[in-house]
Amino acid sequence: MTDFTQTTQPTASHYINGKYVETAHTEAFESIYPATGEVIATLHVADQTTLDQAVAAAKAAQKVWAKTPAVERGRILRRAADIIRERNQALSELETYDTGKPIQETLYVDPTSAYEALEYFGGIAASITGEHIDLGDSFAYTRREPIGVCGAVGAWNYPIQIACWKAAPALACGNSMVFKPSELTPLTALKVAEILTEAGLPDGVFNVVQGFGAVGAELVSHPQVDKVSLTGSVATGKRVMQAASESLKAVTLELGGKSPLIIFEDADIENAISGAMLGNYYSSGQVCSNGTRVFVHKSIKQAFISRLKERAENMILGDPMDMETHMGPLVSRTQCDKVRDYIRIGQREGATLAFGGGDYGKGEQSLYVEPTAFTDVTDDMRIAREEIFGPVMCILDFEEEAEVIARANALDVGLSAGVFTKDIQRGHRVVAELQAGTCWINNYNLAPVEVPFGGVKQSGIGRENSKAAIEHYTQLKSVYVEMGDVDCGY
Ligand code: NDP
C-alpha cells in the first residue's frame, strides 16, 4: 500500500477565485497511481454552474490584473517560481503518483520546467511593449494588449509543465485563465493555482476546473472566453479549432506528431543512440515530440541496432519512486492497451520485433511496456504513420540524403525532427528542408523555455515558450496620432 497521505495533495477538485471549491453533487472520478492501480484522490467533474463561476471570476479579475503594473505581475510569477522550486521534491512526488513517470525524471524536469516558465515570463513581463512609428508630421504607436480570458486545456503527459507553459505567458501579458487538466492527471495544476495565490496573484486570475473532454469543449466554446490554448491530440485540436471558430477566438494548438530522427553514417553512434533512446523511451515514450521514426543509414544500421538493444536491455523498469528506475508504467489502461495493440499491429504488418514488446514480467494487468524497437519497418506501415505515444521505436533505413528528407516530410504532421551527423553543412542543410516546428542537430527532445516550441502542418498552430509566446497571448492595437490639422478636401 502506498501512503499518499505523505504527499501535499490539493484539498478539493476545483480552484476558483483564489479558493478550493468542491462540487460533491457532480460526477466523481478517481486519480489513479498507474504503477499500482491505487486511488490517490477522488475528484468531481465541473458542471456548467462551476464552469460559469470560473469564467466569471477570470473575467472580473482580468480587468484588474491587466491594470497591475507589469513589473508587479512579473514579480508575482517569479515568486511562484521560487515556491515551486522550494517544493520541488513534494511536487515531483505528486506528479510521479499522478502520471507514473519515474521520480528520476519528475525531480529534474516537471516542476523544473514549470518554474522556469514562470521565471522566464515573470522576467520579461515588464519588457512587453508596443512600438513607436514615425509618420513624418504625425506618428503612430502600437499597444500590446492582453486578449482577455484564456481557456486552456492540457494533456496528461506533462501536467504541471503544461499548466505553467500556458499560464506563465498568458498571465505575464495581463490575461486571466481557466485551465482544465486532463482528468487522468488532475492534481498538480491545482497546486500551481494554490501556489500562485500564495505568491500574491489576485483571486480569479488563474482558475482550475476538472472534467473530461466535454468540460474542455464547454470551456473552449464559452462565450466569455477570448482565447483558447490546447495541448492534446490532432483529433482534439481539430474539434477545438472548430468550436473556437464559432466566435473566431484566437487558438494556440500544441498537438501530436510522428517525428523523424535521421542518423547519418558519420554520426557519433553512442550519441545517436542516446538521442534515439531519449526520444522514444523517456516518460515511457509519452512525449509529443518523440522521434519515433528513426531513419538510420543502411551502412550503420546493424551496428546501431545491436548497440541499441544492448543499452535498452539494461534499462530498469519498476517502482517509479525508486531513484534507480528509468521507466515507469504507461499512464492508463487505455493508453497501455493502445500501445500493446500497436505492437501487435507492427508484427502483423511484417515488421521485425528487434526487442521488447513485453510487460517486463509485471503481468498483462500491469501498465508496463518494455522499451521496444521494430526493424524492417516500411513507410506505409501504420506503426510508421500513426502516433503510438508509448515506448515503441520504428527503425527504417535509407541511403540518400534527398530520399530521407522526402520520406521524413511525407506525413501530414510536423512537430519535431532530429539529425545526427558530424558534417556541419549537412546538418544545417537537412534541417532547413525538414517540415517541423523544432529541429535538433546532434541531440533530441530538449525544450528550454528560451526557445519557441510548436508544430507545423497538423501538429499545431502558434508557439509556446520564448518571446514568440507573447505574440499569442497579446493583441496589437494601432494608435494613430495627428499632430496637425485634419486634411479634408470638402
Ligand atoms: P487528448 O487530445 O485526448 O486530450 C487533451 C485534452 O483535451 C484533455 O484534457 C481532454 O480531456 C481534452 N479534450 C478532449 N476532447 C475535447 C474537446 N472536444 N474540446 C476540448 N477539450 C477536449 O490528448 P491526450 O490527453 O490523450 O494527450 C496525448 C496527445 O497530446 C498526444 O497526441 C500528444 O502528441 C499530444 N501532446 C502534444 C504536446 C505538444 O506540445 N505538441 C505535448 C503533449 C502532448 P480528456 O482527457 O477528458 O479527454
PDB file of C-alpha atoms and ligand atoms in Angstrom, residues 153-157 162 180-183 211-213 216-217 220 230-233 236 239-240 254-257 288 387 389 415 453, ligand 1:
ATOM      1  CA  VAL A 153      -6.854  22.503 -21.816  1.00  0.00           C
ATOM      2  CA  GLY A 154      -3.984  20.153 -21.036  1.00  0.00           C
ATOM      3  CA  ALA A 155      -2.815  16.634 -21.871  1.00  0.00           C
ATOM      4  CA  TRP A 156      -1.719  14.094 -19.256  1.00  0.00           C
ATOM      5  CA  ASN A 157       1.933  13.561 -20.081  1.00  0.00           C
ATOM      6  CA  ILE A 162       1.657  22.246 -19.494  1.00  0.00           C
ATOM      7  CA  LYS A 180      -8.721  22.213 -17.416  1.00  0.00           C
ATOM      8  CA  PRO A 181      -6.166  19.476 -16.858  1.00  0.00           C
ATOM      9  CA  SER A 182      -6.598  16.001 -18.299  1.00  0.00           C
ATOM     10  CA  GLU A 183      -8.832  14.004 -15.966  1.00  0.00           C
ATOM     11  CA  GLY A 211     -13.561  17.197 -16.044  1.00  0.00           C
ATOM     12  CA  PHE A 212     -13.488  15.049 -19.148  1.00  0.00           C
ATOM     13  CA  GLY A 213     -13.392  16.206 -22.764  1.00  0.00           C
ATOM     14  CA  GLY A 216     -12.921  21.100 -22.190  1.00  0.00           C
ATOM     15  CA  ALA A 217     -15.380  21.508 -25.065  1.00  0.00           C
ATOM     16  CA  VAL A 220     -13.298  26.446 -25.330  1.00  0.00           C
ATOM     17  CA  LEU A 230      -4.842  23.259 -26.124  1.00  0.00           C
ATOM     18  CA  THR A 231      -2.164  20.646 -25.689  1.00  0.00           C
ATOM     19  CA  GLY A 232      -3.569  17.397 -26.984  1.00  0.00           C
ATOM     20  CA  SER A 233      -4.021  15.145 -29.973  1.00  0.00           C
ATOM     21  CA  THR A 236      -8.945  17.056 -30.376  1.00  0.00           C
ATOM     22  CA  ARG A 239     -12.525  19.808 -32.665  1.00  0.00           C
ATOM     23  CA  VAL A 240     -11.239  22.666 -30.511  1.00  0.00           C
ATOM     24  CA  GLU A 254       0.157  22.073 -29.395  1.00  0.00           C
ATOM     25  CA  LEU A 255      -0.670  18.733 -30.954  1.00  0.00           C
ATOM     26  CA  GLY A 256       0.806  15.360 -31.709  1.00  0.00           C
ATOM     27  CA  GLY A 257       3.436  14.208 -34.138  1.00  0.00           C
ATOM     28  CA  CYS A 288       4.600  14.589 -28.247  1.00  0.00           C
ATOM     29  CA  GLU A 387       1.327   8.304 -33.238  1.00  0.00           C
ATOM     30  CA  PHE A 389       2.594   7.523 -27.688  1.00  0.00           C
ATOM     31  CA  LEU A 415       6.108  18.764 -34.703  1.00  0.00           C
ATOM     32  CA  PHE A 453       8.143  25.267 -29.226  1.00  0.00           C
TER      33      PHE A 453
HETATM   34  P1  NDP B   1      -6.401  14.407 -25.986  1.00  0.00           P
HETATM   35  O1  NDP B   1      -6.450  15.185 -27.238  1.00  0.00           O
HETATM   36  O2  NDP B   1      -7.202  13.183 -25.883  1.00  0.00           O
HETATM   37  O3  NDP B   1      -6.834  15.322 -24.756  1.00  0.00           O
HETATM   38  C1  NDP B   1      -6.214  16.568 -24.487  1.00  0.00           C
HETATM   39  C2  NDP B   1      -7.099  17.366 -23.565  1.00  0.00           C
HETATM   40  O4  NDP B   1      -8.254  17.825 -24.293  1.00  0.00           O
HETATM   41  C3  NDP B   1      -7.659  16.567 -22.381  1.00  0.00           C
HETATM   42  O5  NDP B   1      -7.742  17.403 -21.258  1.00  0.00           O
HETATM   43  C4  NDP B   1      -9.027  16.179 -22.894  1.00  0.00           C
HETATM   44  O6  NDP B   1      -9.926  15.831 -21.881  1.00  0.00           O
HETATM   45  C5  NDP B   1      -9.442  17.435 -23.617  1.00  0.00           C
HETATM   46  N1  NDP B   1     -10.484  17.272 -24.618  1.00  0.00           N
HETATM   47  C6  NDP B   1     -10.927  16.160 -25.237  1.00  0.00           C
HETATM   48  N2  NDP B   1     -11.893  16.457 -26.128  1.00  0.00           N
HETATM   49  C7  NDP B   1     -12.052  17.805 -26.099  1.00  0.00           C
HETATM   50  C8  NDP B   1     -12.876  18.733 -26.822  1.00  0.00           C
HETATM   51  N3  NDP B   1     -13.721  18.329 -27.755  1.00  0.00           N
HETATM   52  N4  NDP B   1     -12.752  20.044 -26.534  1.00  0.00           N
HETATM   53  C9  NDP B   1     -11.871  20.481 -25.604  1.00  0.00           C
HETATM   54  N5  NDP B   1     -11.075  19.652 -24.894  1.00  0.00           N
HETATM   55  C10 NDP B   1     -11.153  18.329 -25.139  1.00  0.00           C
HETATM   56  O7  NDP B   1      -4.860  14.128 -25.721  1.00  0.00           O
HETATM   57  P2  NDP B   1      -4.223  13.283 -24.530  1.00  0.00           P
HETATM   58  O8  NDP B   1      -4.569  13.881 -23.224  1.00  0.00           O
HETATM   59  O9  NDP B   1      -4.501  11.856 -24.790  1.00  0.00           O
HETATM   60  O10 NDP B   1      -2.672  13.600 -24.764  1.00  0.00           O
HETATM   61  C11 NDP B   1      -1.933  12.976 -25.742  1.00  0.00           C
HETATM   62  C12 NDP B   1      -1.838  13.815 -27.002  1.00  0.00           C
HETATM   63  O11 NDP B   1      -1.353  15.118 -26.687  1.00  0.00           O
HETATM   64  C13 NDP B   1      -0.871  13.242 -27.981  1.00  0.00           C
HETATM   65  O12 NDP B   1      -1.380  13.298 -29.285  1.00  0.00           O
HETATM   66  C14 NDP B   1       0.334  14.159 -27.870  1.00  0.00           C
HETATM   67  O13 NDP B   1       1.122  14.182 -29.001  1.00  0.00           O
HETATM   68  C15 NDP B   1      -0.295  15.466 -27.572  1.00  0.00           C
HETATM   69  N6  NDP B   1       0.652  16.325 -26.890  1.00  0.00           N
HETATM   70  C16 NDP B   1       1.171  17.403 -27.562  1.00  0.00           C
HETATM   71  C17 NDP B   1       2.131  18.197 -26.991  1.00  0.00           C
HETATM   72  C18 NDP B   1       2.686  19.386 -27.700  1.00  0.00           C
HETATM   73  O14 NDP B   1       3.213  20.265 -27.031  1.00  0.00           O
HETATM   74  N7  NDP B   1       2.619  19.475 -29.006  1.00  0.00           N
HETATM   75  C19 NDP B   1       2.648  17.916 -25.648  1.00  0.00           C
HETATM   76  C20 NDP B   1       1.993  16.809 -25.007  1.00  0.00           C
HETATM   77  C21 NDP B   1       1.042  16.041 -25.633  1.00  0.00           C
HETATM   78  P3  NDP B   1      -9.972  14.254 -21.535  1.00  0.00           P
HETATM   79  O15 NDP B   1      -8.631  13.929 -21.004  1.00  0.00           O
HETATM   80  O16 NDP B   1     -11.015  14.144 -20.526  1.00  0.00           O
HETATM   81  O17 NDP B   1     -10.312  13.556 -22.812  1.00  0.00           O
END
